[in-house]
Amino acid sequence: MAYQALYRKWRPADFSSMVSQEAIVSTLRNQIITGRIAHAYLFCGSRGTGKTSAAKIMARAVNCESPVNGDPCGKCESCLRLAAEESMDVMEIDAASNNGVDEIRDLRETVKYPPQHGRFKVYIIDEVHMLSASAFNALLKTLEEPPAYVVFILATTEPQKLPATILSRCQRFDFGRIPAMQIVGRLRQAVEGAQATATDSALNMIARAAEGGMRDALSILDMCLGYQSDVTDELVRNVLGTSDRYFLFRFTDALEGEDAGEVMRMIDELMRKGREPMVFAREMSQHMRALLMAKTCPDELANLLDLTQETAYEYVEQAEEMTVTRLMRMLELFMSVETELRYASSPRLALENVALKCCLRTQEVDARALTDRIVQLEKKLAELTEKIASGAVVAAAPKAKAEPKAAAPKKTEAPKPKVLTPTGRSAEDAWKEAVKTLQKGNPMVYGFLSFGRFAGCDGTLYRWAANPAPGAEMYVGMLNKPQNVQAICAALTDAAGVESRFEAVMPQADQTGPADEEESLLTALGETFERANVIVQDEPK
Ligand SMILES: [Zn+2]
């Protein structure tokens, strides 16, 4: 038998075996059960999030003679015919090939004839945004008055490119990126199916690199298994090479750690793999921008940059280690080297030069670098002051003898910007800490939480509000189940150091009000420059 790519082999045959997209799956299932099938569906979402799989399952389910709980039975004549791809009742059109003009013309011809075997004729149009204007017009005519036996399933990664006339005629479903945890689960099945072995961290690395796309994840695993049947961390790193986000995180760690040796080694690795210094500098600029955003609006990061929650957390975590000034300085350096690289006789030298500037900040004398160093010192001082105030340093490091003097006046001067929990964390930080704990200990609850956001804390009552999106009610319901509330409260209690309560609520009207934004910006500025030093002034007219 010919080799079958893993992503084909593991393509789900029914809704039950689909990974993630729970809200969409349950709506589609319900439509099959109640027989309320729409004439046109639009499946949107990035690569490998399950659009085509869901479309294929839907095509089988609408034609199945005896669906089981909304799933195609897999046994009836229609199911068997479709599985063998012998049926003319389901047609797949790839709009990416020659703009689909001929295919849409054919479609308009064949749509007149009722299905041969099943109840419905299903047209799946992949990458529908690639259709030419004339093909769209032709499609629109059919969508306006579809025969009763026709179902259209349009799939696209770029819904914003579709004309409003098409959008308004479709029932739209947005497929989110698949959480890394769930991708790891499927990878594990695939590894076992292939009678191979893999470490957890190797699979984690693959899932992270795939950024929420199952298809990419399985393709990377396929590549790894092509080398050897034991998938190790080192193998994954080699297969991914220097091309993934992981490399950018490591490189930034080395810069922040002022580890010039490691930085030079990593640049050497890039060059040996034939990477373009200019492209890498641009990627580093993007990375710095993402870290700056993580610093200023951590809760919105996943949405703003279209990342999985896990990747967003990695940015937030790395950004926590760095100051805004430092990030801005690095961003500036990498942006300036982009132009420099265009004319540099040795691009490698220019890249090494900028990396060293980022790295060896203590050697630099220009104003920016000095500000950076002052901010760094202030940060260290503030940390120390806080530790001394809480008694942690005195016990741990008796050497810090001169500090208490500096601590005393400082403490009375600086007003605390936020209400702190007994562990010294702000309510929001306690919430973040609790979410991190849940990510490790209770991935299901963590998954539900990613469909909304922290909505404030009254004393010890923490609130989470669902995002205003389909399925909000279901997530609220799931999170308010006693066993889930209990798990969340336990994590919160740990993080806050006081018995805490939890409640999930429906989306709030003022969820992203301007006041909220202003507050989070102030908080971010306050964290960097001390709240007392931040003066809010109206814009001059
Ligand atoms: Zn069937």
XYZ file of C-alpha atoms and ligand atoms in Angstrom:
542
model
C 0.000 0.000 0.000
C 1.241 3.454 -0.864
C 2.370 5.651 1.992
C -0.393 7.834 3.319
C 0.509 11.196 4.815
C -0.308 11.385 8.518
C -2.702 14.293 8.135
C -4.754 12.260 5.642
C -4.628 9.172 7.783
C -5.800 11.113 10.836
C -8.451 13.167 9.105
C -11.538 12.733 11.314
C -14.328 10.628 9.805
C -17.075 12.000 12.040
C -17.793 14.895 14.389
C -16.922 12.801 17.455
C -13.327 12.411 16.353
C -12.814 16.082 15.537
C -10.298 17.843 17.765
C -11.408 21.181 19.267
C -14.067 23.489 17.705
C -16.609 22.137 20.213
C -19.160 24.936 19.713
C -19.218 24.566 15.927
C -19.420 20.789 16.097
C -22.339 20.889 18.501
C -24.269 23.367 16.306
C -23.731 21.300 13.159
C -24.665 18.090 14.960
C -27.867 19.719 16.141
C -28.777 20.780 12.642
C -28.413 17.184 11.454
C -30.498 15.871 14.353
C -33.291 18.409 13.861
C -33.019 18.366 10.067
C -32.683 22.149 9.917
C -29.947 22.249 7.313
C -28.925 25.578 5.789
C -28.338 26.070 2.087
C -25.016 27.789 2.416
C -22.319 27.587 5.055
C -19.152 29.617 5.350
C -16.284 28.034 7.288
C -13.566 30.590 8.132
C -10.275 30.086 9.947
C -6.538 29.712 9.544
C -4.745 26.703 8.032
C -5.392 23.290 9.499
C -8.110 24.253 11.954
C -10.563 21.655 10.625
C -12.625 23.521 8.008
C -12.260 20.955 5.235
C -12.661 18.053 7.635
C -15.869 19.538 9.029
C -17.152 20.185 5.496
C -16.521 16.576 4.463
C -18.206 15.235 7.586
C -21.172 17.552 7.069
C -21.509 16.363 3.444
C -21.667 12.757 4.647
C -23.975 13.505 7.555
C -26.642 15.308 5.489
C -26.825 12.319 3.161
C -26.566 9.556 5.766
C -29.609 7.281 5.928
C -29.407 6.776 9.674
C -27.177 9.320 11.371
C -26.087 8.509 14.916
C -26.394 11.529 17.206
C -25.716 13.812 14.239
C -22.716 11.819 13.053
C -22.671 9.922 9.731
C -23.175 6.206 10.507
C -20.354 5.052 8.215
C -22.324 1.908 7.323
C -25.219 2.892 5.057
C -24.984 2.879 1.281
C -24.535 6.645 1.068
C -21.771 6.687 3.689
C -19.922 3.823 1.972
C -20.245 5.431 -1.433
C -18.913 8.734 -0.137
C -16.076 7.075 1.754
C -15.025 5.366 -1.493
C -15.358 8.725 -3.279
C -17.660 7.156 -5.845
C -20.594 9.490 -5.365
C -21.366 12.384 -7.667
C -23.522 13.968 -4.993
C -20.620 15.624 -3.220
C -18.351 17.823 -5.286
C -15.169 19.478 -4.135
C -13.927 22.536 -5.958
C -10.548 24.111 -5.302
C -10.946 27.787 -6.112
C -7.178 28.283 -5.830
C -6.640 26.515 -9.167
C -7.203 28.834 -12.164
C -9.638 31.104 -10.304
C -12.386 28.519 -10.572
C -14.089 30.044 -13.620
C -14.572 26.728 -15.424
C -15.560 24.925 -12.249
C -18.226 27.467 -11.368
C -19.583 27.324 -14.925
C -19.808 23.517 -14.605
C -21.405 23.959 -11.215
C -24.149 26.126 -12.662
C -24.854 23.401 -15.206
C -24.876 20.443 -12.828
C -26.743 22.200 -10.034
C -29.947 21.828 -12.091
C -29.962 18.060 -11.686
C -31.109 16.509 -8.415
C -28.785 14.190 -6.466
C -28.282 10.686 -7.847
C -28.375 8.724 -4.617
C -28.625 10.796 -1.479
C -30.975 13.552 -0.373
C -28.573 16.449 -0.952
C -26.090 17.576 -3.492
C -23.194 19.163 -1.596
C -20.687 21.549 -3.156
C -17.564 22.169 -1.099
C -15.635 25.175 -2.402
C -12.196 25.432 -0.833
C -10.268 28.737 -0.681
C -13.402 30.461 -1.988
C -11.793 33.915 -1.687
C -9.591 32.999 -4.672
C -12.537 32.995 -7.093
C -12.382 35.644 -9.804
C -14.988 38.405 -9.889
C -16.907 36.718 -12.703
C -16.853 33.386 -10.895
C -18.229 35.125 -7.776
C -21.050 36.595 -9.808
C -21.890 33.231 -11.270
C -21.835 31.676 -7.804
C -24.010 34.430 -6.407
C -26.766 33.722 -8.945
C -26.890 30.124 -7.731
C -26.749 31.149 -4.087
C -29.703 33.502 -4.551
C -32.104 30.754 -5.559
C -30.602 27.408 -4.733
C -32.653 24.304 -5.504
C -33.985 22.686 -2.305
C -31.576 19.747 -2.630
C -28.371 21.814 -2.757
C -26.004 22.631 0.116
C -22.992 24.879 -0.367
C -20.050 24.755 2.016
C -17.582 27.542 1.346
C -14.232 27.441 3.153
C -11.729 30.261 3.390
C -8.724 31.506 5.317
C -9.540 35.095 4.324
C -13.238 35.915 4.767
C -12.519 39.649 4.563
C -11.849 39.165 0.844
C -15.377 37.895 0.177
C -18.026 40.225 -1.232
C -20.756 41.203 1.204
C -23.367 39.717 -1.105
C -21.861 36.256 -0.575
C -21.287 36.726 3.176
C -24.891 37.727 3.775
C -26.211 34.523 2.232
C -24.150 32.136 4.311
C -24.339 30.795 7.814
C -20.877 31.655 9.104
C -18.673 29.592 11.430
C -15.280 30.792 12.640
C -12.767 28.034 13.325
C -10.290 29.094 16.031
C -6.712 27.917 16.267
C -6.475 24.569 18.048
C -4.918 24.740 21.557
C -1.453 23.124 21.660
C -2.637 20.739 24.386
C -5.211 19.187 22.063
C -2.765 18.992 19.175
C -0.335 17.121 21.427
C -3.091 14.607 22.181
C -3.644 13.838 18.513
C 0.126 13.722 17.824
C 0.457 11.170 20.606
C -2.206 8.981 18.929
C -0.420 9.310 15.578
C 2.932 8.357 17.126
C 1.390 5.286 18.729
C -0.411 4.421 15.500
C 2.921 4.486 13.690
C 4.447 2.265 16.412
C 6.993 4.963 17.131
C 7.999 6.775 20.311
C 8.238 10.441 21.223
C 9.008 12.524 24.279
C 6.309 14.838 25.624
C 8.504 17.876 25.151
C 9.213 16.963 21.521
C 5.481 16.783 20.779
C 4.976 20.038 22.645
C 7.596 21.692 20.490
C 5.868 20.452 17.333
C 2.477 21.661 18.536
C 3.860 25.083 19.377
C 5.578 25.433 16.003
C 2.328 24.524 14.234
C 0.612 27.476 15.915
C -2.836 25.987 16.153
C -2.868 24.145 12.835
C -3.355 20.367 13.060
C -2.297 19.795 9.482
C 1.069 21.531 9.959
C 1.629 19.673 13.220
C 1.043 16.282 11.605
C 3.252 17.238 8.637
C 6.130 18.160 10.946
C 5.665 14.861 12.803
C 5.691 13.084 9.437
C 9.031 14.699 8.613
C 10.461 13.673 11.988
C 9.298 10.087 11.545
C 10.962 10.120 8.120
C 14.315 10.385 9.928
C 13.820 7.969 12.787
C 11.037 6.303 14.739
C 12.143 7.819 18.026
C 11.074 11.473 18.074
C 13.471 13.285 20.395
C 13.730 16.981 21.278
C 16.935 17.218 19.292
C 15.354 15.699 16.192
C 12.446 18.149 16.310
C 14.833 21.059 16.766
C 16.802 19.890 13.714
C 13.702 19.429 11.596
C 12.294 22.816 12.593
C 15.736 24.292 12.172
C 16.066 27.982 12.760
C 12.809 28.772 11.069
C 10.455 28.693 14.009
C 9.359 31.098 16.684
C 11.208 29.005 19.235
C 14.520 30.213 17.804
C 13.417 33.857 18.190
C 12.519 33.245 21.835
C 15.888 31.613 22.491
C 17.761 34.375 20.704
C 15.939 37.030 22.725
C 16.719 35.137 25.936
C 20.386 35.192 25.012
C 20.261 38.943 24.276
C 18.449 39.691 27.531
C 20.870 37.453 29.442
C 23.755 39.384 27.849
C 25.235 36.073 26.752
C 27.347 37.298 23.830
C 28.918 33.871 23.268
C 25.548 32.184 22.802
C 24.367 35.032 20.541
C 27.374 34.577 18.244
C 26.889 30.814 18.175
C 23.233 31.257 17.215
C 24.076 33.692 14.404
C 26.616 31.182 13.141
C 23.892 28.510 13.166
C 21.632 30.810 11.117
C 24.322 31.439 8.548
C 25.190 27.784 8.190
C 21.524 26.994 7.557
C 21.579 29.574 4.776
C 19.182 32.059 6.398
C 19.052 35.629 5.110
C 20.257 38.147 7.770
C 17.720 40.728 6.567
C 14.795 38.337 6.917
C 15.983 37.388 10.379
C 16.321 41.056 11.418
C 12.742 41.633 10.267
C 11.542 38.617 12.254
C 13.334 39.971 15.314
C 11.614 43.360 14.856
C 8.262 41.556 14.726
C 9.187 39.578 17.812
C 10.072 42.766 19.738
C 6.807 44.357 18.631
C 4.901 41.325 19.914
C 6.744 41.526 23.245
C 5.913 45.229 23.567
C 2.264 44.414 22.941
C 2.473 41.606 25.491
C 3.711 44.174 27.951
C 0.958 46.711 27.330
C -2.105 44.581 26.604
C -1.440 40.974 27.653
C -5.122 39.992 27.721
C -5.749 41.024 24.141
C -2.543 39.591 22.722
C -3.962 36.335 21.358
C -6.664 38.250 19.482
C -4.480 41.100 18.291
C -1.753 38.888 16.869
C -3.957 35.916 16.042
C -2.054 33.486 18.269
C -3.045 30.500 20.350
C -3.416 31.248 24.061
C -0.300 29.162 24.741
C 1.881 31.192 22.370
C 0.450 34.422 23.765
C 1.503 33.255 27.244
C 5.021 32.595 26.035
C 5.243 36.211 24.861
C 3.789 37.512 28.102
C 6.243 35.411 30.065
C 9.272 36.587 28.090
C 8.065 40.208 28.206
C 7.774 40.013 31.999
C 11.530 39.633 32.196
C 12.169 42.791 30.193
C 11.452 46.516 30.549
C 9.602 48.620 27.978
C 12.683 50.805 27.454
C 14.824 47.784 26.750
C 12.287 46.351 24.301
C 11.969 49.680 22.505
C 15.722 49.967 22.276
C 16.032 46.489 20.747
C 13.155 47.148 18.353
C 14.861 50.328 17.197
C 18.189 48.566 16.692
C 16.719 45.722 14.658
C 14.625 48.096 12.564
C 17.612 50.278 11.770
C 19.743 47.309 10.798
C 17.084 46.271 8.251
C 17.941 49.326 6.127
C 21.634 49.013 6.855
C 21.651 45.413 5.654
C 20.495 46.470 2.208
C 23.838 48.156 1.549
C 26.158 46.268 3.875
C 29.086 44.529 2.189
C 28.976 41.899 4.904
C 25.406 41.420 6.126
C 26.568 38.945 8.717
C 28.877 41.517 10.256
C 26.060 44.067 10.452
C 23.769 41.542 12.139
C 26.460 40.535 14.629
C 27.124 44.186 15.349
C 23.502 44.959 16.176
C 23.134 41.794 18.236
C 26.166 42.742 20.281
C 24.771 46.247 20.819
C 21.570 44.678 22.200
C 23.593 42.339 24.296
C 26.309 44.488 25.782
C 24.253 47.389 27.022
C 26.743 48.187 29.782
C 29.338 49.075 27.108
C 27.139 51.598 25.353
C 27.152 55.316 26.011
C 24.406 56.907 23.926
C 21.371 58.429 25.645
C 18.975 55.614 24.830
C 21.318 52.987 26.176
C 21.850 55.028 29.327
C 18.110 55.392 29.880
C 17.834 51.672 29.396
C 20.470 51.076 32.058
C 18.889 53.527 34.490
C 15.498 51.876 34.087
C 17.114 48.496 34.639
C 18.744 49.753 37.854
C 15.490 51.321 39.042
C 13.727 48.055 38.442
C 16.302 46.116 40.445
C 16.120 48.681 43.233
C 12.345 48.523 43.363
C 12.412 44.733 43.479
C 14.904 44.816 46.271
C 12.892 47.396 48.201
C 9.791 45.275 47.918
C 11.642 42.182 49.083
C 13.091 44.011 52.050
C 9.691 45.397 52.960
C 8.248 41.899 52.972
C 11.201 40.581 54.992
C 12.237 38.107 52.285
C 15.694 39.513 51.652
C 16.779 39.955 55.244
C 16.321 36.260 55.863
C 17.677 35.060 52.539
C 20.615 37.420 52.020
C 22.041 39.066 55.109
C 24.580 40.860 52.862
C 22.053 43.527 51.810
C 22.892 45.780 54.723
C 22.721 49.290 53.245
C 19.298 48.841 51.645
C 16.841 49.210 54.553
C 17.692 52.940 54.808
C 16.683 53.516 51.228
C 13.611 51.401 51.730
C 12.007 53.314 54.538
C 11.279 56.678 52.863
C 10.446 55.024 49.546
C 7.730 52.960 51.094
C 5.835 55.917 52.499
C 6.239 57.962 49.304
C 5.014 55.651 46.597
C 1.284 54.994 46.698
C 0.353 51.497 45.632
C -1.504 51.697 42.336
C -3.511 48.526 42.817
C -5.247 46.544 45.530
C -2.950 43.734 46.484
C -3.772 40.230 47.637
C -2.064 38.792 50.732
C 0.628 37.228 48.489
C 1.504 40.738 47.348
C 0.087 40.188 43.884
C -2.538 42.397 42.299
C -5.883 40.666 41.713
C -5.127 40.559 38.011
C -1.724 38.979 38.541
C -3.272 36.457 40.919
C -5.757 35.636 38.188
C -2.969 35.173 35.624
C -1.070 32.956 38.025
C -4.184 30.851 38.618
C -4.745 30.504 34.865
C -1.163 29.297 34.484
C -1.719 26.669 37.169
C -4.892 25.535 35.416
C -3.117 25.326 32.076
C -0.918 22.624 33.565
C -3.347 20.958 35.930
C -6.714 21.277 34.227
C -6.401 21.816 30.468
C -10.149 21.510 29.907
C -10.991 24.379 32.246
C -8.049 26.310 30.818
C -9.493 25.744 27.355
C -12.888 27.154 28.358
C -11.240 30.153 30.008
C -9.563 31.040 26.723
C -12.977 31.936 25.318
C -13.259 34.975 27.541
C -11.321 37.205 29.860
C -10.725 38.325 33.388
C -13.511 40.770 34.263
C -12.458 42.112 37.630
C -12.406 41.169 41.275
C -14.653 42.315 44.143
C -12.783 41.551 47.331
C -12.339 37.816 46.931
C -14.877 37.207 44.163
C -13.152 36.828 40.789
C -15.194 37.270 37.632
C -14.607 35.928 34.165
C -16.686 37.170 31.226
C -17.159 35.200 28.017
C -16.230 36.860 24.740
C -19.293 38.121 22.876
C -19.287 35.225 20.378
C -21.411 32.183 19.570
C -21.122 29.581 22.302
C -20.650 32.172 25.090
C -23.579 30.726 27.015
C -22.144 27.233 26.827
C -18.721 28.307 28.167
C -20.333 30.227 31.010
C -22.432 27.164 31.834
C -19.445 24.822 31.739
C -17.285 27.056 33.913
C -20.036 27.521 36.487
C -20.338 23.755 36.995
C -19.479 23.011 40.649
C -16.420 20.843 39.931
C -14.949 23.477 37.585
C -15.684 26.338 39.992
C -13.948 24.299 42.682
C -10.829 23.797 40.542
C -10.646 27.469 39.633
C -11.190 28.593 43.233
C -8.416 26.294 44.428
C -5.983 27.822 41.907
C -7.107 31.346 42.816
C -6.822 30.673 46.524
C -3.254 29.478 46.014
C -2.335 32.461 43.878
C -3.974 35.101 46.050
C -3.174 33.558 49.427
C -6.747 33.975 50.599
C -9.918 31.905 50.187
C -11.247 33.087 46.795
C -14.492 32.619 44.904
C -15.197 32.484 41.173
C -18.063 33.285 38.863
C -18.391 33.107 35.054
C -20.696 35.685 33.502
C -22.065 36.482 30.056
C -20.284 39.096 27.905
C -20.498 42.611 29.273
C -21.475 45.535 27.092
C -18.549 47.643 28.271
C -16.005 44.870 27.976
C -13.528 46.867 25.903
C -14.478 50.381 26.851
C -11.930 53.149 26.433
C -11.675 53.600 30.200
C -10.540 50.000 30.452
C -7.825 50.555 27.832
C -6.635 53.694 29.520
C -6.440 51.880 32.830
C -4.361 49.029 31.395
C -2.011 51.474 29.678
C -1.590 53.379 32.936
C -0.907 50.158 34.771
C 1.752 49.201 32.225
C 3.372 52.627 32.396
C 3.171 52.568 36.164
C 4.922 49.221 36.293
C 7.829 50.628 34.325
C 8.158 54.157 35.634
C 6.385 53.933 39.032
C 2.806 55.118 39.072
C 3.701 58.338 40.925
C 5.891 59.460 38.009
C 3.160 59.077 35.387
C 1.238 62.299 34.810
C -1.898 62.199 32.681
C -2.338 65.307 30.572
C -4.995 66.194 27.995
C -3.842 66.431 24.413
C -3.004 70.056 23.492
C -5.480 71.573 21.047
Zn -24.736 6.581 6.947
